mmCIF file of C-alpha atoms and ligand atoms in Angstrom:
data_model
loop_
_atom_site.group_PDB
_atom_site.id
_atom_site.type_symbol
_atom_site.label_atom_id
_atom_site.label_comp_id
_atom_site.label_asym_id
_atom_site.label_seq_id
_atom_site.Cartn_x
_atom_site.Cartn_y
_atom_site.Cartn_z
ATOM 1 C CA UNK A 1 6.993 23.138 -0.090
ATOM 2 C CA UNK A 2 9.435 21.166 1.414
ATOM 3 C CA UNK A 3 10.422 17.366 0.025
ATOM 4 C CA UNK A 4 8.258 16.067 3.095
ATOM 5 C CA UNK A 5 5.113 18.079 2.743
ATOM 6 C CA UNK A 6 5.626 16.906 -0.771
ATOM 7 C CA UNK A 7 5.731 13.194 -0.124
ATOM 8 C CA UNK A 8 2.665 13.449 2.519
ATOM 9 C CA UNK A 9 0.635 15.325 -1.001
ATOM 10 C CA UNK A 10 0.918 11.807 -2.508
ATOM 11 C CA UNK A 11 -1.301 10.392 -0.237
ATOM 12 C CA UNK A 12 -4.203 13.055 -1.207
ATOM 13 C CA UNK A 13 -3.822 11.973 -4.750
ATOM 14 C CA UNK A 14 -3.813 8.329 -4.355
ATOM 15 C CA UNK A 15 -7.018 8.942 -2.166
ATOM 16 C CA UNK A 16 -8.332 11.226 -5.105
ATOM 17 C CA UNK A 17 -7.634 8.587 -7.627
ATOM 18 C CA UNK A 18 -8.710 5.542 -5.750
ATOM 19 C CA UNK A 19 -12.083 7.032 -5.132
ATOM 20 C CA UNK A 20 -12.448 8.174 -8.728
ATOM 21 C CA UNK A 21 -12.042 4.827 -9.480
ATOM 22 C CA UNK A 22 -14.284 2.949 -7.167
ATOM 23 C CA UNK A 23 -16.929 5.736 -7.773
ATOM 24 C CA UNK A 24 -17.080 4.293 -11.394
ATOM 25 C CA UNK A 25 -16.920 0.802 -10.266
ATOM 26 C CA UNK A 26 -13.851 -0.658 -10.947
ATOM 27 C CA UNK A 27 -13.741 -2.182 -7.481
ATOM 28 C CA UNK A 28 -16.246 -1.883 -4.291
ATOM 29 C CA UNK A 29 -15.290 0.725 -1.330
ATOM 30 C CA UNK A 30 -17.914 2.120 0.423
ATOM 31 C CA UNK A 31 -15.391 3.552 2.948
ATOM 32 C CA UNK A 32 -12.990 5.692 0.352
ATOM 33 C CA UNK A 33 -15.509 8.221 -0.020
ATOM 34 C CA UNK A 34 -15.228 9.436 3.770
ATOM 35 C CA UNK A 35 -11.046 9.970 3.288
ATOM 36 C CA UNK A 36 -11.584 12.181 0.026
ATOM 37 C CA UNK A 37 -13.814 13.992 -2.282
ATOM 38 C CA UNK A 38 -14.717 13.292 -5.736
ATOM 39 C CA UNK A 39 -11.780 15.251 -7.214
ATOM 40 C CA UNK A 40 -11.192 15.496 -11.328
ATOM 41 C CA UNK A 41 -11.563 13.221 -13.509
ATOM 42 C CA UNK A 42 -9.274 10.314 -14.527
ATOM 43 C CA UNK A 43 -7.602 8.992 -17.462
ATOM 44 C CA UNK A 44 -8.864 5.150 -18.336
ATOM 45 C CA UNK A 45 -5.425 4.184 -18.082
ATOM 46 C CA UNK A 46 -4.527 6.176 -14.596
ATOM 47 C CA UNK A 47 -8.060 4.225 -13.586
ATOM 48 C CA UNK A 48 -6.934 0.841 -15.066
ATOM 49 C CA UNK A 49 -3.127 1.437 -13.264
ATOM 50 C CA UNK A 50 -5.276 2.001 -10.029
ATOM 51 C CA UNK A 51 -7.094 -1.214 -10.285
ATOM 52 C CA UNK A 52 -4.312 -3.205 -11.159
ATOM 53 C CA UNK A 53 -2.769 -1.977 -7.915
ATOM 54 C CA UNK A 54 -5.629 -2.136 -5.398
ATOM 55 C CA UNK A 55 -6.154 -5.559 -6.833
ATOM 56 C CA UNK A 56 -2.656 -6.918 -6.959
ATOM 57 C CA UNK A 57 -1.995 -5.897 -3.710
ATOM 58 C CA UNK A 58 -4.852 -7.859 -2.072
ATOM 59 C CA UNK A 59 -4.148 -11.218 -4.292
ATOM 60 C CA UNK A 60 -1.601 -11.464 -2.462
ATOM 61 C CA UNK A 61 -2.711 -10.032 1.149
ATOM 62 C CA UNK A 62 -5.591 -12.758 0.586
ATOM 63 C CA UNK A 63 -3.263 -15.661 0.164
ATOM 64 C CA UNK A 64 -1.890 -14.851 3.269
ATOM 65 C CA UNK A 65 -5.012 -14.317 5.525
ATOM 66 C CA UNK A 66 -6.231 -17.579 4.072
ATOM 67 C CA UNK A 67 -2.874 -19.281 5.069
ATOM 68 C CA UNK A 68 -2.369 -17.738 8.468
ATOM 69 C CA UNK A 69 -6.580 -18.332 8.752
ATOM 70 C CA UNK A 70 -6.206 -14.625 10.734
ATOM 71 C CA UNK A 71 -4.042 -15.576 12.991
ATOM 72 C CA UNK A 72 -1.720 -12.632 11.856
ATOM 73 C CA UNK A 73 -0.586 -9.259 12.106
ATOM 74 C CA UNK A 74 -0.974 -6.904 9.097
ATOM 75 C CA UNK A 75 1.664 -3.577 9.267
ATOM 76 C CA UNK A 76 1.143 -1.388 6.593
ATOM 77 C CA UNK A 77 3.847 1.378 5.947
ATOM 78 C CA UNK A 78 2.772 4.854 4.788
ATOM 79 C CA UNK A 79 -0.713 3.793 4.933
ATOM 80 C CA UNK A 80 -1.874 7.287 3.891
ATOM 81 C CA UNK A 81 -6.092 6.898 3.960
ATOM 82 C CA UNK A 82 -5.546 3.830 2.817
ATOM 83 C CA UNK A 83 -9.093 1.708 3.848
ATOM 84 C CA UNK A 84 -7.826 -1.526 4.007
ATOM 85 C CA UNK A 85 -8.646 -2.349 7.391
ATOM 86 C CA UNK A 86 -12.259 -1.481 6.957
ATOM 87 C CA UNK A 87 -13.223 -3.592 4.337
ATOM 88 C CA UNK A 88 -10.995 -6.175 5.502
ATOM 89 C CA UNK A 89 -13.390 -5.553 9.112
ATOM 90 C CA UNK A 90 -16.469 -5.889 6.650
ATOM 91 C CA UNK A 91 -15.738 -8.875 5.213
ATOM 92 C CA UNK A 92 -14.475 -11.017 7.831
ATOM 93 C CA UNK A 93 -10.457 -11.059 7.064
ATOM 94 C CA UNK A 94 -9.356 -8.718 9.610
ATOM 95 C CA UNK A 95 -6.202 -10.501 11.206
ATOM 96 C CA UNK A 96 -5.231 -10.217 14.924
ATOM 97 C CA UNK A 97 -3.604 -6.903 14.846
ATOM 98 C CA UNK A 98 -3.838 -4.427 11.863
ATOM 99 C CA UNK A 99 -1.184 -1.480 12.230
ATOM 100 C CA UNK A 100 -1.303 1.519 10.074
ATOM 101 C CA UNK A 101 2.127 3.883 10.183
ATOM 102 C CA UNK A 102 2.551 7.256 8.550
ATOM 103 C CA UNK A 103 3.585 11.071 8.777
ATOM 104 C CA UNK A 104 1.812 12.812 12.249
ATOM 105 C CA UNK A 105 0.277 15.184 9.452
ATOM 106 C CA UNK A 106 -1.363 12.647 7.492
ATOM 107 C CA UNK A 107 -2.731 10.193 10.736
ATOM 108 C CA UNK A 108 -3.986 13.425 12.254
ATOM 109 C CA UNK A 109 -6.132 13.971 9.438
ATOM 110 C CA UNK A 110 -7.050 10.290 9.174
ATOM 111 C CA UNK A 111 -8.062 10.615 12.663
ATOM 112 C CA UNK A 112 -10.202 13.315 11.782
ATOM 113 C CA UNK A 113 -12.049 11.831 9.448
ATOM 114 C CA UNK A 114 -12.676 8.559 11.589
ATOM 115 C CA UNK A 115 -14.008 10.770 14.536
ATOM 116 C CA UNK A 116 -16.401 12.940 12.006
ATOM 117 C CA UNK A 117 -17.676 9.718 9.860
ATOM 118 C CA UNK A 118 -20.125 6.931 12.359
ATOM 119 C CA UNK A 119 -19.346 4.672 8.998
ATOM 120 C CA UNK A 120 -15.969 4.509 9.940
ATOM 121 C CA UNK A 121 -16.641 3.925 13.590
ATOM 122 C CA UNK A 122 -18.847 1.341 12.921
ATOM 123 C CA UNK A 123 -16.484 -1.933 12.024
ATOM 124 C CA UNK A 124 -15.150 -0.959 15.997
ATOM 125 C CA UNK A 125 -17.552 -2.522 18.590
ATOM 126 C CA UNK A 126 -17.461 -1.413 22.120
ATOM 127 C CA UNK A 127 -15.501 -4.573 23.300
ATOM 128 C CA UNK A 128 -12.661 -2.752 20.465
ATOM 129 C CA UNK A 129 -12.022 0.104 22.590
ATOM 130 C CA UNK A 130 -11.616 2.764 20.007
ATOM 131 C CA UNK A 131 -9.760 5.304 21.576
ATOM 132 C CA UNK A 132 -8.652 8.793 19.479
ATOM 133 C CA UNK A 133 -6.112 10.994 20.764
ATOM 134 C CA UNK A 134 -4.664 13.875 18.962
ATOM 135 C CA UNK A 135 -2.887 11.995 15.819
ATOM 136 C CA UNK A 136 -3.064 8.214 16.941
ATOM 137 C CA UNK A 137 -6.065 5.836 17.194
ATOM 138 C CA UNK A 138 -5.871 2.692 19.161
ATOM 139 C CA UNK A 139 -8.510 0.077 19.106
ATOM 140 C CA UNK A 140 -7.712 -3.872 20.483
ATOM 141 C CA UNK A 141 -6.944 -4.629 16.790
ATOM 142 C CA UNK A 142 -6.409 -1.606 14.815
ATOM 143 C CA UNK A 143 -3.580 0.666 15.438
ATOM 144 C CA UNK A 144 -2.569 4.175 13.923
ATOM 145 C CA UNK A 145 0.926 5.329 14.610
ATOM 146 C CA UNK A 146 2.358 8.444 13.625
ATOM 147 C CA UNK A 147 6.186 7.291 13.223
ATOM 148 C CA UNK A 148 8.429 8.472 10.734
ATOM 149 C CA UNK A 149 9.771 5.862 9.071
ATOM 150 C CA UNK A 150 13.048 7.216 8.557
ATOM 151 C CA UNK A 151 13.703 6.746 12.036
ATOM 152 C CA UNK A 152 13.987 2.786 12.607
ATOM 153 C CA UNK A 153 14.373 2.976 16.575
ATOM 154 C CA UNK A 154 10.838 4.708 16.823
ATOM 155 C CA UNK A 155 9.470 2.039 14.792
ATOM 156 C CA UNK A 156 10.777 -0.495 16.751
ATOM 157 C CA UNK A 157 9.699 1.046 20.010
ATOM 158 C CA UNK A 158 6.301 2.005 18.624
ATOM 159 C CA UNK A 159 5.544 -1.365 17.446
ATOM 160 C CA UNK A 160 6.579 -3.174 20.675
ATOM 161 C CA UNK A 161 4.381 -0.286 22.956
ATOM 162 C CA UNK A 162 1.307 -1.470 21.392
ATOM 163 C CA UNK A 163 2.249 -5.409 21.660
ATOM 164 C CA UNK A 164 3.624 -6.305 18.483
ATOM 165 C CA UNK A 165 4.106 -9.932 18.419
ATOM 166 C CA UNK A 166 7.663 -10.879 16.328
ATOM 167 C CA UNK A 167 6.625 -14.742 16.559
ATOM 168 C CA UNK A 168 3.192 -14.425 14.651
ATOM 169 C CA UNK A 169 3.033 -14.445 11.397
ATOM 170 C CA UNK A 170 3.179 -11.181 9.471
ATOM 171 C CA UNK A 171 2.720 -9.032 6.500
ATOM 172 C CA UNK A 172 4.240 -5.895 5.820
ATOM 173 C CA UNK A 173 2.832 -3.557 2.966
ATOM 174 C CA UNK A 174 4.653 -0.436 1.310
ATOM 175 C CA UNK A 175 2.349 0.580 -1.736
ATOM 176 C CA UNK A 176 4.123 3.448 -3.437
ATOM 177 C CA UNK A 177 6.293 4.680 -0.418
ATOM 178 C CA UNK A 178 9.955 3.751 -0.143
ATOM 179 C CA UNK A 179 10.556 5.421 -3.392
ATOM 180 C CA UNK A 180 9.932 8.512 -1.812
ATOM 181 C CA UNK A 181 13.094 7.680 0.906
ATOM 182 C CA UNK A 182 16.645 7.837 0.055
ATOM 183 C CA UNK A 183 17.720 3.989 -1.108
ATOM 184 C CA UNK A 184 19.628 3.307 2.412
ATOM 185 C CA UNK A 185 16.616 4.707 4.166
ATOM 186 C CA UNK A 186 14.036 1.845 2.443
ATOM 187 C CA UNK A 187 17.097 -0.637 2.695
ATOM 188 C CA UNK A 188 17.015 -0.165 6.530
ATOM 189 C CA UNK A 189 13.323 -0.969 6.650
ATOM 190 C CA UNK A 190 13.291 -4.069 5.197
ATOM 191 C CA UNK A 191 16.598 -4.604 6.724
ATOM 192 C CA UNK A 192 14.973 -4.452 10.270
ATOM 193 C CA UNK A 193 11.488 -6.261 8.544
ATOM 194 C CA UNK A 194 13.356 -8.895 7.617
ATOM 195 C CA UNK A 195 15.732 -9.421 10.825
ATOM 196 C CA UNK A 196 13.063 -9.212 13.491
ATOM 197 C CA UNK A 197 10.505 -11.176 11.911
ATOM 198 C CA UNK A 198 11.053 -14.603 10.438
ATOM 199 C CA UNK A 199 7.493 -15.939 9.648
ATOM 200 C CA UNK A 200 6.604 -13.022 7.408
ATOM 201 C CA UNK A 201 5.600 -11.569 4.218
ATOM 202 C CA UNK A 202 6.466 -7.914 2.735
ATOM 203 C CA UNK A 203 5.087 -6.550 -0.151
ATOM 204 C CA UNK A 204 5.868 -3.810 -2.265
ATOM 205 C CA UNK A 205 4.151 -1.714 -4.939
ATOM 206 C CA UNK A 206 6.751 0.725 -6.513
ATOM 207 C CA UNK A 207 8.024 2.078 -9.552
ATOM 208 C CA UNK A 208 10.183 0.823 -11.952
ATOM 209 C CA UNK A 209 12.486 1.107 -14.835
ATOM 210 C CA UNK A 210 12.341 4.828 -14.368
ATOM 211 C CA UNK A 211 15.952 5.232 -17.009
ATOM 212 C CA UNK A 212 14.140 4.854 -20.060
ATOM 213 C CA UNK A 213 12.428 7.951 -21.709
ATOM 214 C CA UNK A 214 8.606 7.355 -20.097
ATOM 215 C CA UNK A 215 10.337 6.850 -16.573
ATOM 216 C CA UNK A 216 12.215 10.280 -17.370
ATOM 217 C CA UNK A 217 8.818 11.843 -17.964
ATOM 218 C CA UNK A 218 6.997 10.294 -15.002
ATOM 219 C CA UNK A 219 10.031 11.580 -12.665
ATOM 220 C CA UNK A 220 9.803 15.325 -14.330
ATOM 221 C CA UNK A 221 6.211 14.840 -13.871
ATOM 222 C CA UNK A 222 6.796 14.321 -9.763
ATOM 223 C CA UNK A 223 9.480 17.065 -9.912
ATOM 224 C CA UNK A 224 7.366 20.086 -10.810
ATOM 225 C CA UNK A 225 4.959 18.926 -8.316
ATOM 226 C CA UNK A 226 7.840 19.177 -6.042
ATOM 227 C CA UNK A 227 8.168 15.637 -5.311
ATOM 228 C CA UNK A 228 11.731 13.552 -5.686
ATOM 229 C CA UNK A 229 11.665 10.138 -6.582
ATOM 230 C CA UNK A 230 14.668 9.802 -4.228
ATOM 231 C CA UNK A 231 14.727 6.250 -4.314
ATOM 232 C CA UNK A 232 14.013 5.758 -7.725
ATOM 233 C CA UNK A 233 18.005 4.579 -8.534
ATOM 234 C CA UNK A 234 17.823 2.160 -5.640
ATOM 235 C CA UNK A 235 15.891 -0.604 -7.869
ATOM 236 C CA UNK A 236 16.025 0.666 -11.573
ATOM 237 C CA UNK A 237 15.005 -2.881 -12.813
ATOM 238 C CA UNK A 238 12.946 -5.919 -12.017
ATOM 239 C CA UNK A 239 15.602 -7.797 -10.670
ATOM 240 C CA UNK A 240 17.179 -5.121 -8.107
ATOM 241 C CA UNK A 241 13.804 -4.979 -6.499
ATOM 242 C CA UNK A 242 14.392 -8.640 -6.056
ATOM 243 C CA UNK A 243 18.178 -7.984 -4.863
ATOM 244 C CA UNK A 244 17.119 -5.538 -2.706
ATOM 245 C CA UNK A 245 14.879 -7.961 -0.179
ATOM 246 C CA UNK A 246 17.541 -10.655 -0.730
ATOM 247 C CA UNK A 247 20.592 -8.610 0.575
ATOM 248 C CA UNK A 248 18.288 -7.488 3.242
ATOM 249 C CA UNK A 249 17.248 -10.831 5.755
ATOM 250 C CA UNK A 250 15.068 -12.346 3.354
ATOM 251 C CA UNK A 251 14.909 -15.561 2.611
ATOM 252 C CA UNK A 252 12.921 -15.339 -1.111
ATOM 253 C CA UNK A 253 11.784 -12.773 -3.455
ATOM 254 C CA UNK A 254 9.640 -12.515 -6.445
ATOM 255 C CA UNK A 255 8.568 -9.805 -8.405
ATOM 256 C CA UNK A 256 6.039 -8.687 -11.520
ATOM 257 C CA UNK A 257 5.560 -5.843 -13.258
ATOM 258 C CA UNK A 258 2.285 -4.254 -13.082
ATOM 259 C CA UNK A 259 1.293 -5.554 -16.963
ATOM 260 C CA UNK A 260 1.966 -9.216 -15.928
ATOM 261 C CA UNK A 261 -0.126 -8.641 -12.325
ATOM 262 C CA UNK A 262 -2.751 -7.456 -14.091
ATOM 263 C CA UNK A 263 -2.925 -10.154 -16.848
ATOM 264 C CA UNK A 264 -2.612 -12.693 -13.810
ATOM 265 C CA UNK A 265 -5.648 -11.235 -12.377
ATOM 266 C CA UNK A 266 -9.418 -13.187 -13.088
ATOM 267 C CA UNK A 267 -10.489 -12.646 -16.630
ATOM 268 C CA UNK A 268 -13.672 -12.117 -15.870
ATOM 269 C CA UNK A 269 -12.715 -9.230 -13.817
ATOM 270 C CA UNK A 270 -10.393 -7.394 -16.377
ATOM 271 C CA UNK A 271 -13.042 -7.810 -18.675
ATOM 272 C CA UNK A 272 -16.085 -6.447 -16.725
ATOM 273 C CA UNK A 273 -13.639 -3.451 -15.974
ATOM 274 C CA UNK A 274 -12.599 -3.041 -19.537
ATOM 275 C CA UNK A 275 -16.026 -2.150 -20.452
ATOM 276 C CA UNK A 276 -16.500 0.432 -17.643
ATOM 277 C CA UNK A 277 -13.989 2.924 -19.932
ATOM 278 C CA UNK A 278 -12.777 3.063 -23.533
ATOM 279 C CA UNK A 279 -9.349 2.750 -23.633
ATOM 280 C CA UNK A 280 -8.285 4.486 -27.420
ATOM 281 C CA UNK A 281 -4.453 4.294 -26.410
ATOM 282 C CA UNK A 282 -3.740 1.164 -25.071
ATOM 283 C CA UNK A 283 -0.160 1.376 -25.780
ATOM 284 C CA UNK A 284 -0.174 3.991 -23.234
ATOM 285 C CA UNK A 285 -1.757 1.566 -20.746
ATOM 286 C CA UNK A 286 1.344 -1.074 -21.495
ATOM 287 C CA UNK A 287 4.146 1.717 -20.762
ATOM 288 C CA UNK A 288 2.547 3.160 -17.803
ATOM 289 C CA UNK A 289 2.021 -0.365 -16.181
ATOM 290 C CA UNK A 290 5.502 -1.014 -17.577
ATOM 291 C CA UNK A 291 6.965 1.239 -15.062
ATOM 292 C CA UNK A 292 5.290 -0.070 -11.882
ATOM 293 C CA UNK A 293 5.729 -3.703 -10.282
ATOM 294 C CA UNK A 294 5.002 -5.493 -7.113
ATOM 295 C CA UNK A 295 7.524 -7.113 -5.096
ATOM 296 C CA UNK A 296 7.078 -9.559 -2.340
ATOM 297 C CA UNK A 297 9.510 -11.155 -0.257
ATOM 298 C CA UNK A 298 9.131 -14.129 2.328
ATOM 299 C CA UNK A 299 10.696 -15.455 5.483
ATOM 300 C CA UNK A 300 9.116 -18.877 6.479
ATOM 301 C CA UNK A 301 10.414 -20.160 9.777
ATOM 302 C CA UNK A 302 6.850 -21.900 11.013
ATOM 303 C CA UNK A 303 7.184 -23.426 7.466
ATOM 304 C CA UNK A 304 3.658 -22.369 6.725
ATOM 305 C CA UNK A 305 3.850 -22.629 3.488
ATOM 306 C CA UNK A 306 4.314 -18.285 2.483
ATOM 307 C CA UNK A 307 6.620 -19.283 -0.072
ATOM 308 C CA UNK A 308 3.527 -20.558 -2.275
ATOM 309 C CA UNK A 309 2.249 -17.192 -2.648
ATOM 310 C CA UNK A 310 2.170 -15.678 -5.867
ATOM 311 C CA UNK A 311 -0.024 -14.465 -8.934
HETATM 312 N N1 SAM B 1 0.028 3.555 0.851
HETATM 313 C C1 SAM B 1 -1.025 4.503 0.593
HETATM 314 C C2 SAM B 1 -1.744 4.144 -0.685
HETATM 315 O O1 SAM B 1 -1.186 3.427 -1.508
HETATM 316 O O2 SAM B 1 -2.873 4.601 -0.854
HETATM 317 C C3 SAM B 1 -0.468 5.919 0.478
HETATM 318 C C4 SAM B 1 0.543 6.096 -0.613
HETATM 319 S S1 SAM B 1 1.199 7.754 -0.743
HETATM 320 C C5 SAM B 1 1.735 7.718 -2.401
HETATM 321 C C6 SAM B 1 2.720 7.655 0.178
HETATM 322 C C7 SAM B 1 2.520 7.670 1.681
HETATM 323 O O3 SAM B 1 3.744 7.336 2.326
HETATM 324 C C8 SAM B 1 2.098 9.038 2.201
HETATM 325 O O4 SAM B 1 0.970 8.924 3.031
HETATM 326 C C9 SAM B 1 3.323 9.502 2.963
HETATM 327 O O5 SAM B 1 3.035 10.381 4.013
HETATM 328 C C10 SAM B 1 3.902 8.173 3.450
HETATM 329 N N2 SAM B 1 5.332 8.273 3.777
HETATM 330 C C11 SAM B 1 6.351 8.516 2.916
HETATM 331 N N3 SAM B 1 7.514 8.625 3.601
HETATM 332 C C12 SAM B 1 7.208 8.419 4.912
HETATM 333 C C13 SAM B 1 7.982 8.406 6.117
HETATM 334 N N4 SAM B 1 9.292 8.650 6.100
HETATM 335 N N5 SAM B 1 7.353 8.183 7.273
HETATM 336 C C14 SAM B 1 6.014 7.960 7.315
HETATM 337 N N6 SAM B 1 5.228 7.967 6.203
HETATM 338 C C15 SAM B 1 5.821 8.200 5.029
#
């Protein structure tokens, strides 16, 4: 298997797990369950992790919407199955332009599964458009682009075919991809992020503190499933991940690890969750959330106020 089919097998198990997950309710998606089927079972803390991410992720995605009032683009990078734009459809929140990027392997399938489910075709109305061809869909508002993001020009061009507006306000989401690039490869992305678009958000979900014994483990782990953490030396601490946006055209940075996001999130969430599972270990929960964070990084040129968003 080559370090590329390896990368696009991540997305199948962050599918796997994120349905697991919602199937015994730690959050609501009635749409995961048409990218992926029930696979094994989960550890409490691997389902805990999960939430902690899904939920992190759209804290901060929310604040945004909210402040922009969906007059915004949403670009998210090695979107995988990800659902996002669906429930974001269902609920109201979809901004003006939602683009989804990955491998043509993984959109193809993605557009499989769109043309085989009606549930998926649904949130699209006729005025949307919805057109599938081959590995790309293209609605008025929803985009799917397969674009390696290795290769910054395609991006670029990509982006601009289908009307990307660099004046409107915008968030850009990585969850658990530019690890899997070599550190000037992710550097480039934000690089360009950052430099083209000055009223915008990025945020990242990514590992961690990966030098200490459990990050050893977790890397092995990847390894014999034939996956590098090739970017894992780019940010080996909390503050790098910072550094990293700041060196890169962007004007402020913050970042958490995945313990403090999920002690920020509402209590009376973490504790309806808490009962879904026993946790006997929860030591185990501490390191393993210990070794993931969330970065997000703001340019504010409308002065709309991004820089208040936080946990
Ligand atoms: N973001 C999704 C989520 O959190 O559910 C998927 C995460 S999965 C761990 C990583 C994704 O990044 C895969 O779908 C993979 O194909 C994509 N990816 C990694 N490197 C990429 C690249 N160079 N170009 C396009 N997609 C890439």
């Amino acid at each position: 298997m080559s370090q590329d089919e390896a990368v696009i097998s991540t997305n199948d198990d962050a599918t796997a797990c994120k349905r697991f997950a919602v199937q015994l309710g730690y959050w609501s998606d009635s749409y995961i369950q048409h990218f992926s089927k029930l696979g094994d079972r989960k550890t409490p803390e691997i389902n805990r992790g999960y939430y902690a991410r899904v939920k992190g992720m759209r804290t901060l995605l929310n604040q945004f919407l909210s402040q922009t009032e969906c007059n915004c683009q949403v670009v998210n990078l090695g979107a995988g199955f990800d659902s996002l734009f669906w429930l974001l459809k269902e609920e109201g929140l979809a901004p003006k332009l939602f683009v989804e990027i990955d491998f043509g392997n993984v959109t193809s399938r993605k557009c499989y599964n769109i043309r085989a489910r009606r549930k998926l075709q649904e949130v699209f109305s006729q005025d949307d458009g919805l057109k599938i061809d081959g590995n790309e869909a293209h609605s008025k508002q929803y985009h799917l682009l397969a674009v390696d993001l290795r290769k910054i020009d395609a991006l670029e061009n990509r982006l601009n075919e289908i009307g990307i507006d660099k004046s409107l306000p915008t968030m850009f989401i990585t969850e658990c991809v530019l690890v899997y690039m070599e550190p000037e490869r992710s550097a480039a992305i934000i690089n360009w992020a950052g430099a083209n678009f000055k009223t915008a958000v990025f945020i990242n979900y990514e590992q961690v503190n990966m030098q200490d014994r459990f990050g050893q483990v977790m890397i092995q782990n990847l390894r014999s499933r034939n996956c590098e953490l090739l970017g894992a030396c780019a940010c080996p601490d909390l503050e790098s991940h910072k550094q990293r946006f700041i060196s890169n055209n962007w004007d402020k940075a913050e970042v958490l690890d995945m313990m403090s996001v999920y002690n920020c999130l509402p209590s009376d969430d973490r504790k309806r969750i808490e009962r879904i599972e026993f946790l006997d270990e929860v030591d185990l929960l501490h390191q393993l959330l210990s070794h993931y964070c969330i970065a997000w990084a703001v340019n504010d040129a409308a002065q709309l106020g991004l820089s208040n968003i936080a946990f």
